[in-house]
Coordinates of C-alpha atoms in Angstrom, one line a residue:
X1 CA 37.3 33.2 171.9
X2 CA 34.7 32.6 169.3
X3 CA 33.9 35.5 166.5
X4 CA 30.0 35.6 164.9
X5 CA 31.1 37.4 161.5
X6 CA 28.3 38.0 158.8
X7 CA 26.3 35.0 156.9
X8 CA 27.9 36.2 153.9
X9 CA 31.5 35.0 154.9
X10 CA 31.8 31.0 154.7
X11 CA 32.2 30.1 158.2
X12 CA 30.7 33.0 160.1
X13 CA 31.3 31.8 163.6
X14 CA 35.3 31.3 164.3
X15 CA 37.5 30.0 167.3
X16 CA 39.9 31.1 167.8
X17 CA 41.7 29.4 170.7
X18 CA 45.9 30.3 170.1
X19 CA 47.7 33.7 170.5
X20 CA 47.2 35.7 168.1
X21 CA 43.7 36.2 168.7
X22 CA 42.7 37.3 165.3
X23 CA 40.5 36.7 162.7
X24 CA 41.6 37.6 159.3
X25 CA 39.3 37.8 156.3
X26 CA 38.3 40.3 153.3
X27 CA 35.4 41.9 152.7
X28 CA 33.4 45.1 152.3
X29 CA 30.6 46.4 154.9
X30 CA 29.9 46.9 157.8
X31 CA 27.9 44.7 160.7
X32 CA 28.0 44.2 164.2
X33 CA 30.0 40.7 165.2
X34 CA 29.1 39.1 168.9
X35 CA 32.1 38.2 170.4
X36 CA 32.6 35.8 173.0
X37 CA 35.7 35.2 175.5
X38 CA 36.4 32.4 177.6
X39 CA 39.2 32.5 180.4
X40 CA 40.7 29.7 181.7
X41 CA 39.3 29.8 185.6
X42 CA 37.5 31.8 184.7
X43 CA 33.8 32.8 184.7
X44 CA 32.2 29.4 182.8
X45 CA 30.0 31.5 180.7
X46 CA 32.6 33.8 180.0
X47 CA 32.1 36.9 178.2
X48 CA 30.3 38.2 175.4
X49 CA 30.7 41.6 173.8
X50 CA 29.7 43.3 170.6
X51 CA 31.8 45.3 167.9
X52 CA 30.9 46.7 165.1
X53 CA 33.0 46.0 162.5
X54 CA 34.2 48.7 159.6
X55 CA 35.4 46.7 156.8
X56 CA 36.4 50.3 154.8
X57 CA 38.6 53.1 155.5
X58 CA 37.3 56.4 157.4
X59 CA 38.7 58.4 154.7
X60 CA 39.7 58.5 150.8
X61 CA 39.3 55.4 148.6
X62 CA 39.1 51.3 149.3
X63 CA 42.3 50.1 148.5
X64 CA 43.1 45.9 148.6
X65 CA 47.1 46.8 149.3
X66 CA 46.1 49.1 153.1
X67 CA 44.3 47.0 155.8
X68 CA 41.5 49.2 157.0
X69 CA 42.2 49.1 160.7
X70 CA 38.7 48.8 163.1
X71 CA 39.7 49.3 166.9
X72 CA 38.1 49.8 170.4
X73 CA 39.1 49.4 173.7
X74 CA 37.2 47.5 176.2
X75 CA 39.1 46.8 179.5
X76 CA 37.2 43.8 182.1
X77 CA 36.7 44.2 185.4
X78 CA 37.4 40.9 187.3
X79 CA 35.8 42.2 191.1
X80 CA 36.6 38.6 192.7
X81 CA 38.3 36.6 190.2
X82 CA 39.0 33.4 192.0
X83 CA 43.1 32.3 192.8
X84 CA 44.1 30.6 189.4
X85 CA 42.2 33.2 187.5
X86 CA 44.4 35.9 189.4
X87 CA 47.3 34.1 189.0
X88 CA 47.5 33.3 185.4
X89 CA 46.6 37.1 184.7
X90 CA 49.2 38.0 187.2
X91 CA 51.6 35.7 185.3
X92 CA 50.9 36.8 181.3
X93 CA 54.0 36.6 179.7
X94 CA 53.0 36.7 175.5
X95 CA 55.2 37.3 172.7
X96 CA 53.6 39.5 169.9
X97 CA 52.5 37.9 167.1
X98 CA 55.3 40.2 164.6
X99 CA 58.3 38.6 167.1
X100 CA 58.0 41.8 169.1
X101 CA 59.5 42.1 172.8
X102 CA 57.7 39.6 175.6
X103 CA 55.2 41.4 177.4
X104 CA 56.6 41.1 181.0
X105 CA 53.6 41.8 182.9
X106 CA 50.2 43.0 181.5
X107 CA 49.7 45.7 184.5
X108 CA 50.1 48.8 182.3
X109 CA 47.1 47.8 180.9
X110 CA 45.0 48.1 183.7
X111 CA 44.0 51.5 185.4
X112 CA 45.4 51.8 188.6
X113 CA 42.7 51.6 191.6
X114 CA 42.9 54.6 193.6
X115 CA 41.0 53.5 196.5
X116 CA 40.5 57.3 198.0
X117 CA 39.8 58.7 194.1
X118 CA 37.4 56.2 193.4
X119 CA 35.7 56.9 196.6
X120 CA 35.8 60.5 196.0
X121 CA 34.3 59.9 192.4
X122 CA 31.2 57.3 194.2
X123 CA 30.4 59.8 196.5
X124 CA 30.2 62.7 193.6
X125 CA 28.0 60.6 191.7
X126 CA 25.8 60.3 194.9
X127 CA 25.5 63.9 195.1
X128 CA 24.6 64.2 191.6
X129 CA 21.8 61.3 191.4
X130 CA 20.5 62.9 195.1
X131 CA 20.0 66.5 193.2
X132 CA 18.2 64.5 190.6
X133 CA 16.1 63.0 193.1
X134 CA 15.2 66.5 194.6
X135 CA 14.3 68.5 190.8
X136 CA 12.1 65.6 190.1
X137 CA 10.6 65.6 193.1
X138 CA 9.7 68.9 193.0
X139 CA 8.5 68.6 189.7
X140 CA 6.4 66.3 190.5
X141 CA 4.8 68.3 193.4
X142 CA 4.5 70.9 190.9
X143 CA 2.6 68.7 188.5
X144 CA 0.4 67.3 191.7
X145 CA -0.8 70.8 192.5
X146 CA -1.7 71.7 188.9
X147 CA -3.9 68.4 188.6
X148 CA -5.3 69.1 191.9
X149 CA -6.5 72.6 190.6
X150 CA -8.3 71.2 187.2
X151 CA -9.6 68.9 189.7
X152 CA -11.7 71.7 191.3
X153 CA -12.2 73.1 188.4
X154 CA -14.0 70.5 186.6
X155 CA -15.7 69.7 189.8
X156 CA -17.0 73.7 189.8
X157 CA -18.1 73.3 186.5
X158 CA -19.9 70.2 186.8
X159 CA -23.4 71.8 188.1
X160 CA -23.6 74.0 185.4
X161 CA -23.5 71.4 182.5
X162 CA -27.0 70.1 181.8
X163 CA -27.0 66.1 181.4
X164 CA -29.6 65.0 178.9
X165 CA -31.4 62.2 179.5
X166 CA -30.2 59.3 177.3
X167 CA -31.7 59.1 174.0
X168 CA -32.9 61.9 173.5

């Protein structure tokens, strides 16, 4: 993993390559940070995200004693990860960086796929985007009829206005 912090801090771009993926550091702000993730067999690009980072608490008063705590979720979506990929997710067994229990598997981290929700949910969504399709397209008929009547409008009133000759 490699962290883009601010220009301000010395060293704004970090590896971090060890458990505990962390990056400690103080500070006041706040400013985006790219991050970028690298799995091993994994995509070769790997991934980048953004996250922007709070460097003061949500409430009350700074304080230098209460780490201001900045969190989000994001969960990945591996579609066809390729066998040692798989495997070495499969296989995650890490220790918390406090000496906290092993993590035994990481699967309750993961939403379980559903295969007959998620179909349920795809086809919802197609109904949705197809209503869409229909009230725009029907506003657009509407808005094809009212351009078509100004149309013969201006043409009727065309005759009627008297075209000087230029320069005069």
């Amino acid at each position: 993993e490699s962290s883009t912090l601010h220009p301000s801090f010395n060293n704004p771009t970090r590896v971090v390559d060890t458990a505990p993926f962390h990056v400690c550091e103080l500070g006041w702000g706040e400013f985006e940070i790219t991050i970028r993730i690298f799995f091993h067999d994994g995509p070769e690009q790997g991934l980048e995200m953004k996250h922007m980072l709070k460097l003061f608490p949500r409430v009350g008063e700074p304080s230098q004693k209460k780490p201001v705590v900045s969190e989000r979720h994001d969960e990945f979506v591996f579609n066809t990860p390729n066998e040692g990929l798989l495997q070495r997710i499969s296989m995650c067994n890490t220790r918390m960086p406090n000496g906290g229990p092993a993590w035994a598997t990481i699967e309750p981290f993961f939403s379980p796929l559903n295969e007959h929700e998620e179909l349920l949910r795809i086809q919802a969504a197609q109904r949705r985007v197809q209503a869409e399709i229909t009230l725009v397209k029907e506003e657009l008929e509407n808005e094809e009829q009212i351009l078509a009547f100004l149309q013969d409008e201006v043409k009727k009133l065309e005759p009627s206005i008297v075209k000087k000759p230029p320069g005069t």
